[in-house]
Amino acid sequence: MSANPNAAVLTLSWRLFRHEARRGELTVILLAIILSVAAVLSLSLFSERLQSALTDRTAEFLAADRLLGSDKPVPDTWLEQARTQGLNTAQRVQMRSMVFANDELMLADVRAVSNAYPLKGTIKLADQPFGLGKAVETLPGPGEVWLDSRLFQVLGIQQGDKVEIGEKNFVVSGVISELPDGGFNVFGGDPLVLMPLSDLAATRITGPGSRTDYDYMFSGDSAALDDYYQWLEPQLDSELHYWRSVEDDDSPLGRSVRRAEQYFLLASLLAIVLASVSIAVAAQRYSHRHYDPVAIMKTLGAPGAMVRKIYLMQIIFIATLGIALGAGIGFAAQHVVAELIADKVPVALDAWHWRPFIIAVFTGVVCALLFSLYPLMKLFSVPPLRVLRRDLGASVGSRISQFIAAGSAIFMLMWAYSGDLKISLILLVTGLMLAAALLVVTMGLIWLGRKLGQGRMGAWQLAWARIQRRAMDNSVQLISFAITIMLLLVVLVMRNDMVKQWQEQLPEGTPNYFMINITDQQRPTVESHFETRGVQMENFYPVVRGRFVAINDDTIRTEVTKEDDERGRRGLGREANLTWSNTLQHENRVVAGSWHGEPDDAQQLYQVSVESQVAERLDIQLGDMLRFNIGSEVVEAQVGSLREVNWQTMQPNFFFVLEPAAMEAFSPTYITSFHLPTEQKALLGQLMSPFPTVTLFDVDARINQLRSVVSQVSLAVEFILVLVLCAGALVLVAQVQSTMDERQQELAILRTLGARGRMIRMSVIAEFIIIGVVAGTMAALANELALYLLQSQVFNMQTAVHWQYWLLAPLTGALVVGLLGAISCWRLLSLNTSQLLRKMV
Amino acid sequence: MIRTRAITKIVSTTEGELQILQPISFDVNSGESVAIVGASGSGKSTLLGLLAGLDQVTDGEIFLDEAPLHKMDEEARARMRGEKVGFIFQSFMLVQSLTALENVMLPAEITGLANPRQAALEALQQVGLEHRASHYPNQLSGGEQQRVAIARAFITRPKILFADEPTGNLDAANGDKVEKLLFELNRQAGTTLVLVTHDTELAQRCDRQLHMHAGSLTEESEEKASAEQRYVS
Ligand SMILES: Nc1ncnc2c1ncn2[C@@H]1O[C@H](COP(=O)(O)OP(=O)(O)O)[C@@H](O)[C@H]1O
Ligand SMILES: [Mg+2]
C-alpha cells in the first residue's frame, strides 16, 4: 500500500464493493440494474428479431421490400444502378385486358413479370380450378400463361387449352391459387393472369390509350435500399412515379403489423420506466445504508473529494457488474424464448443486432448514474457529526426537485429510445398526473389531520408530526406502487384490446367464398342446393350495374374517370355496383343524415345512401341528386345519408345503397357469400357445377394468410406481455423490500416493547393491503387515461372504458402488495429481537 | 493542547433559536486526561463535537494543538482530525461491511500511512483481538467491537483522543475491560484524553473532571495533585 490517496481510494472502494457484494448487501441495487438491462435488452432484441421477421413477412405482400410504381417505363439505367448498389430487381407490368377462349371473353388483371419475380413471398398453383394451392418456384414459360380459377370457370377451359390475349395465343399451363401481391380486394377485382414479360410486346395490349402500370421491385438490406432511394429520389416525378415500402402498406395486415411494432416499442419503454423506478428505489436504499460509513470516514479525516471518489468508484463497479450480468441474462432469456417459439412465430435467424445491446448498456449506465446521482449527493452531504448525533441525516434539496429530476430523466430516456415524442409525452403526462393526484390525496389527509389536531396539547401534535413524516414516505411508496401497477395495466389491457380487435376482424366462419351473377330464377335453387349440402349462405344482395353520371345535373363522368386514374385499380370503377335495401348492413354506420329505411321517413324523392369516403372524394353532400344510367334507363335519387363502412371486414361492401322503391323496375343479379372450411375445398366442384353462369371468388387463401400472420403477431405480443409482467413483478418485490427496511426500526421497537409477532404482522399486512388498494384504484384511473390517449393518438384504435379493471386493479393490488408485504414481514420477524436491533446499528 | 475561549453553540429549531452551550472557556494540557460529566442532555456531546472539530462553533475560539479550529472549514478540520485526533464512540461506529482488521486499517489508509495492514495487526494484538481480525462487526460482541474501535483510534498515534461514553453500551465486565485497555494504551502513548461519561468511576480515573449543567461548565473538582490547576468560569 502506498501513501498515494488515489490508490487508497481504489483499495477502499474495491474492498467495500467486494465485501458488500459477498454479504448480499448489494443484491437489491444489483438486481435493479440487472433487471433493467436484462429487460431492455431481451425486449428490444426480441422485438428487433421479431420485427425483421414480420417485416419480411409483410414484404411478401408487396412481393418485394420496395416498389417503384410508374405510368411509363423508367430508364434502364435506374435498374442498373440498383443492381450495382447490390439490390435485387424484378419487373411487373400490369394492365386490364380481355382474355378470349371458346368464343367467350372476360376482363382480366394481366400481369407480365420478369424472371426474378417475386422477390419476396411465393406463388401458389392449384392442380385444378378452386383446388388447394401448392408453392412453386417457377414462372410460366414463353408462350404460356397461368390463370385464375374464375377464368377457367367463365371461359370453360382446362389446362393445356389455348387462350388469346391481345394479338398473341398462349397455352394455359397453371391455375393460380395465390400470388404474394394478389391484393386484398375481396371482389370486384378482376381475375389474375400471369405471363412472362418477354411475351408482352407480342400481345400489343400496352399501346397508347391503355392504362398500364409499370412496377419495379427491389429487395436487399435496408441500408442499401435507403441509399438507392437517396440516389433515385431527385429523379422521380411525383406525377408519374411513386415509391412504396412495406411500412406504407395500408392493408389490414400492414396495420396489424404496424400496431404490433408500436406495442413492442411501448412495452420496451415501460420496461425502461419500471427499471428506472426500481433503480431509483434501490439507490435510495443504498444511500441510506451508507450514511454511517460516510460519517465515519469523514470523522477519521477523509476529505470530501475522497469520499466522493470512493462512492463513484463503487457505483462504477456495481453498474459494470450489473450491466454485464444483465446483458448475459437478457441475452439468454430472449434466446430461450425465441427458441421456444421458433416454430410458432417467425423469428429472424441472424440473432445479432447491435442496437439493442447499445441501448441496453446505455440504459444501464444512464439509469445507474442518473438515479443514483441524487441519493449520492445526499450521501456526500452527510456530516461527520452524525457519529455523535445519530439522528443527523443528509441535507440536500427537496423531494420535489428529486421528483422533477427523476421524471425528466425518465422522459429523456423514453424519448431517446423511442424517438417518438407522442408516446413518451403520453406516458409522462399520465404518470405525472397520477403522482400529483396521489400527492394531493396524502397531503389532504395530512391537512385534515392537522386541522383535527389543532389546539390539542403536545402529545397530539407529536403524533401528527410523526404521521406527517410517515405520510410523506407512504405517498412516495404509493406513487411508485401505483405507477408500477398502472404500467402493467397499460401493457395488459392494450394487448387484450389489440388482440380482440384483430380477432373481430376475422372471426371464425368468416365467409371465404363469394358468388356473383346469381339470377332471380336461380336464387331459390342455389339456396336449396347449398342447404342440402350443409353450407350456410350469407345474405343475398341484389345488384345492378349502373353508370354514375351526374351530381345535381353536373356531369361528373370526367371527374370520376380522373379519380379512377389517381386511385388506380382500387378506385371507383366506371360502372358501380348498385344495391338496394331497407335495412342497414351489419358493420355500416350512418354518419350523416338518416337511413332511408327508417319508418318516419316521408320523403318524396327516392333516397340513396353513399359511402362516406367516396362522398368525400367526389364531393357529394347530403341532399345532392345523383343520377345513374342503368342500361337505357335513368334513375335519380337524393343523398339521404352518408355511411361509414368497415372495410376491414370480409363482406361485400357497396358505395351506393338505394331505396328499394327506386329499383323496382330492374331485375337484379345477386351477390352472396358463404363459409366453407379449407378441408372441404373438394366440395366446391359439386356445389358450383349446376350453376355454370355463377361466378365464384375464392378468398380462402387470402383469409388464411391474414389469419396466420395475425395469430403470429398476437403470440409475439403475448410473450412481450409476459416479459414485462415479470419485470413489473420484480420491481414490486424490490419496492416492498426497501419499504420493509424503513419499517425495520419500528418493528424492532414494537418487538422490544413486547408486541406479539402476530399482531405486528397483521398490522403491517393491513398497511400493505391498504397501500395496494389505493395504488390499484389510482392506477386503474390513470390507466384509463393513458390508454385513451395511446389508443386514440398513437394506435388509431377504437377506445372504450375498461370497467372490469376498476375492480380488478385494486383487488390484485391488495393481493399482490399484501402478499409481498406478508412474505418480507415474515422474513423480518423470523429474526429475533437482538438480531433486529443489531441490524439497525 | 486545547484552548477554548468563550465558545457557544446555538442551533435553530422549528421553535426558534436554541442556545445549547453557554460561553465556555477552559484549557487542557498535553498528556492530560479530562472527563466531562453531567446529566443527560446537558451538552456534553455537543462540547465534545466542537473540541474534536466535528462541528463548528457559533462564537468563540478553539485552538487544538495551536491550530485555530474556529477559523477552519470542514475540509481543513477533516485533515486536522486525520492527523491529530482519535475517536471512540458509545455506539462503536465500526463500518459494518468491513472486517475488524479493515476497520482498524481505515484511518491509516485515509491518512496515507505506510504499511497499514502491519500496523493494524499490531494494534489488534494490543487489544487482544488478533484472532478475530477477519470477523465482521456483527460477529463480535459489544465489548469486542469497542476494543476494535480502540485499536482503530490508536493506529494513527493521535495526539489527542476523544471518547463519548465509551462504556455506555456495555455491561459492567466488558465496560471494565474496555476502560482498562483505554487507560493503559493512553498511558503508553502519552495521548491527551478527553472523555464524556456519566460513569463516576470512569470519571475518577481521569486527571480532571469538568461538570456540565444545562450547557454551562459549573465547577471543576477532585483534581489530582499531578495536574496543573488551570480553569476558568
Ligand atoms: N442540532 C440540534 N438541534 C436541536 N437540539 C439540539 C441539537 N444538538 C443538540 N441539541 C440539544 O442540546 C442538548 C444537549 O445535547 P447533547 O450535547 O447531546 O447532551 P448530552 O451529550 O450531554 O446528553 C440536548 O437537549 C439536545 O437535544
Ligand atoms: Mg451525549
Coordinates of C-alpha atoms in Angstrom, one line a residue, chain B residues 1 33 45 47 84 86 90 112 123 126 153 157 166 186 193 213 216 223 231:
Chain B
M1 CA -3.2 21.1 23.8
S33 CA -6.9 13.2 30.8
S45 CA -21.6 15.5 23.4
L47 CA -19.0 20.2 23.5
K84 CA -4.1 14.5 15.3
G86 CA -8.6 9.7 17.6
Q90 CA -20.7 4.9 22.5
G112 CA -1.9 7.6 3.9
A123 CA -3.0 -2.6 17.1
Q126 CA -2.6 -4.8 21.6
A153 CA -8.3 5.1 17.5
R157 CA -0.8 7.6 17.0
P166 CA -17.1 4.6 25.6
N186 CA -3.3 6.1 26.6
L193 CA -7.6 12.2 26.5
H213 CA -25.1 21.6 33.7
S216 CA -22.5 25.5 31.1
E223 CA -8.1 17.4 40.8
Y231 CA -9.6 26.6 34.9

